[in-house]
Amino acid sequence: MPHNNIDIRPPLNFGKVVSRHRTAKAVAGGVGSAAYYGVWGAQTATGATLTGLATGAAAATSATGIGLVVAGTALSIGYAGLAARSAYKTNNHLNALKKINENRKSYSCPCKGSVAHDYVSGQVLPYIIEQKSKKLHRKMVEATPGIASVEYARKAVKNLYKRSQGTLGKKRTFAAEWLAQHLISHDCELANAIVAELYSEEEMLWIRTQDNDVVAPLLELKLKSV
């Protein structure tokens, strides 16, 4: 099945315990584009990864309603520069993920042949690559002087439209849930490699020890195309 038509299946029966270590960045991912860019900008400027973003997230969550316009105006300052840096990092991730995809059959995974492994390999990984490709293109556009504000406005309109249609993030959520479930329930080198590239080797080792209600949102955050 083509990855751009990723199969949306009913979610599995995941755990209900939510870890207190669920990061501010993951929380920020669900409160709208202005909140997301606020935390992302703080992360880019400081080099923070999974910790130290609570203050930024708390402030970002207030960016709703008319506040979105105000936040959007404030965040537009220096946005092109941040976009350029993001494009550079995204390009590195994209190239690494493509290499993982090319060598996906060479990983030593005892779960090879299982429905979950084949789905992660054949559906989720290509979907992540597609999302990163979209993100790279958009960041390159945003990094162009005079175009950043137009691109930001386009994304805001698209976000509102998807919300009105009830389709916002559905494919991303299901892809993240499948990858999360496979990561924490199987000793799968392919899943480990994907998550280590999305975050880092050290963070991957921590992530796979967490409950699915923590892991899935963290992975979903990295599957955004913005």
XYZ file of C-alpha atoms in Angstrom:
226
model
C 0.000 0.000 0.000
C 1.461 3.446 -0.917
C 2.763 5.342 2.090
C 0.888 8.500 1.159
C -2.309 6.520 1.762
C -1.145 5.175 5.085
C -3.567 2.633 6.494
C -5.430 4.099 9.470
C -6.357 1.151 11.641
C -8.101 1.180 15.044
C -5.579 1.947 17.782
C -4.357 -0.957 19.855
C -5.217 -1.327 23.540
C -2.412 0.809 24.891
C -1.604 1.429 28.551
C -3.352 4.140 30.528
C -0.582 5.282 32.870
C 0.789 8.679 31.932
C 4.357 9.271 33.078
C 5.078 12.495 34.946
C 8.156 12.755 32.700
C 6.030 13.520 29.653
C 7.821 16.542 28.327
C 6.664 20.077 27.858
C 7.533 19.802 24.186
C 5.058 16.957 23.691
C 2.342 18.895 25.497
C 3.027 21.956 23.377
C 2.537 19.905 20.227
C -1.195 19.692 20.884
C -2.091 23.298 21.517
C -1.838 24.789 18.037
C 0.802 26.009 15.639
C 1.641 29.201 17.537
C 2.345 27.226 20.703
C 4.401 24.701 18.770
C 6.581 27.359 17.167
C 7.067 29.085 20.502
C 8.518 25.978 22.127
C 10.361 24.933 18.955
C 11.982 28.354 18.757
C 13.122 28.088 22.356
C 14.556 24.649 21.675
C 16.401 25.835 18.568
C 17.924 28.788 20.372
C 18.977 26.892 23.486
C 19.775 23.446 22.113
C 17.381 21.813 24.593
C 16.093 18.334 23.811
C 13.564 16.537 26.034
C 13.960 18.672 29.151
C 13.993 22.299 30.248
C 11.065 23.459 28.096
C 8.309 23.640 30.698
C 8.324 27.432 30.990
C 8.142 27.942 27.242
C 5.305 25.455 26.895
C 3.299 27.049 29.694
C 3.526 30.418 27.989
C 2.794 28.954 24.575
C -0.405 27.237 25.664
C -2.015 30.635 26.212
C -1.718 31.426 22.480
C -5.308 30.740 21.507
C -8.023 32.706 19.760
C -6.946 36.254 18.987
C -3.725 35.444 20.797
C -2.706 33.314 17.836
C -2.438 36.416 15.677
C -0.406 38.256 18.295
C 1.869 35.273 18.847
C 2.264 34.807 15.114
C 3.395 38.408 14.705
C 5.910 38.143 17.541
C 7.274 34.806 16.335
C 7.778 36.159 12.816
C 10.783 38.146 14.093
C 13.850 36.178 13.180
C 11.681 33.311 11.921
C 13.501 33.049 8.588
C 16.784 32.486 10.413
C 15.287 29.782 12.591
C 13.767 28.172 9.500
C 17.171 28.026 7.812
C 18.661 26.208 10.769
C 15.675 23.871 10.904
C 16.052 23.122 7.175
C 19.692 22.149 7.723
C 18.822 19.803 10.586
C 15.828 18.368 8.740
C 17.962 17.634 5.691
C 20.401 15.676 7.865
C 17.558 13.691 9.435
C 16.004 13.057 6.037
C 19.220 11.687 4.546
C 19.763 9.430 7.572
C 16.182 8.124 7.447
C 16.514 7.394 3.736
C 19.641 5.368 4.485
C 17.784 3.458 7.195
C 15.018 2.754 4.691
C 17.483 1.532 2.073
C 19.057 -0.853 4.600
C 15.862 -1.785 6.460
C 16.106 -5.476 5.524
C 19.633 -5.769 6.915
C 18.652 -4.996 10.515
C 18.671 -7.918 12.927
C 15.079 -7.915 14.122
C 13.560 -11.064 15.708
C 10.151 -9.573 14.875
C 10.731 -9.681 11.097
C 7.690 -11.007 9.285
C 5.264 -9.909 11.969
C 2.385 -7.612 11.048
C 3.705 -4.845 13.309
C 7.258 -4.960 11.936
C 6.115 -5.032 8.314
C 3.775 -2.115 8.967
C 6.497 -0.029 10.590
C 8.933 -0.914 7.797
C 6.571 -0.586 4.843
C 4.176 2.127 5.992
C 5.437 4.160 8.935
C 9.060 4.672 7.865
C 8.149 5.845 4.325
C 5.515 8.119 5.881
C 8.118 9.687 8.187
C 10.427 10.246 5.220
C 7.562 11.877 3.336
C 6.832 14.168 6.294
C 10.484 15.154 6.617
C 10.628 15.871 2.877
C 7.624 18.181 3.191
C 9.176 19.866 6.206
C 12.467 20.441 4.382
C 10.686 22.079 1.448
C 8.626 24.295 3.726
C 11.597 25.342 5.835
C 13.544 26.254 2.706
C 10.635 28.443 1.618
C 10.333 30.000 5.078
C 14.063 30.749 5.140
C 13.685 32.968 2.071
C 13.451 36.653 3.072
C 10.021 38.107 2.387
C 8.282 34.737 2.124
C 8.401 33.496 5.717
C 5.342 35.470 6.843
C 3.320 34.287 3.834
C 4.209 30.650 4.529
C 3.349 31.053 8.192
C -0.077 32.459 7.267
C -0.653 29.589 4.798
C 0.073 27.016 7.482
C -2.262 28.759 9.931
C -5.121 28.650 7.396
C -4.392 24.988 6.592
C -4.314 24.141 10.280
C -7.706 25.777 10.865
C -9.200 24.000 7.839
C -8.029 20.576 9.000
C -9.385 21.270 12.457
C -12.763 22.164 10.995
C -12.790 18.931 8.971
C -11.682 16.829 11.928
C -8.705 15.433 9.997
C -5.867 17.297 11.712
C -3.047 14.920 12.617
C -4.961 11.655 12.183
C -2.400 9.942 9.948
C 0.415 11.252 12.115
C -1.247 9.966 15.287
C -1.758 6.447 13.941
C 1.756 6.249 12.526
C 3.179 7.371 15.881
C 1.064 4.846 17.777
C 2.196 1.948 15.608
C 5.858 2.919 15.932
C 5.512 3.507 19.680
C 3.854 0.153 20.289
C 6.474 -1.691 18.273
C 9.359 0.168 19.901
C 8.361 -0.649 23.469
C 7.101 -4.196 22.906
C 9.778 -5.668 20.589
C 13.554 -5.732 20.527
C 13.479 -4.295 17.007
C 16.699 -2.766 15.707
C 14.837 -1.010 12.904
C 12.426 0.720 15.300
C 15.360 1.596 17.554
C 17.240 3.131 14.627
C 14.238 5.199 13.500
C 13.568 6.639 16.943
C 17.283 7.208 17.629
C 17.420 9.297 14.456
C 14.285 11.245 15.350
C 15.694 12.011 18.792
C 19.086 10.585 19.819
C 20.525 7.240 20.883
C 20.406 8.194 24.555
C 16.865 9.552 24.346
C 15.695 6.482 22.427
C 16.898 4.226 25.242
C 14.924 6.330 27.733
C 11.840 6.578 25.534
C 11.494 2.813 25.057
C 11.253 2.344 28.845
C 8.184 4.580 29.057
C 4.486 3.838 28.829
C 2.867 4.106 25.403
C 0.839 7.132 26.493
C 4.174 8.929 26.841
C 5.981 7.439 23.849
C 3.313 7.988 21.178
C 2.993 11.779 21.736
C 6.778 12.161 21.730
C 7.041 10.357 18.398
C 4.063 12.203 16.955
C 5.825 15.490 17.664
C 8.713 14.377 15.423
C 6.351 13.366 12.613
C 5.106 16.893 12.010
C 5.778 18.319 8.557
C 6.006 21.887 9.884
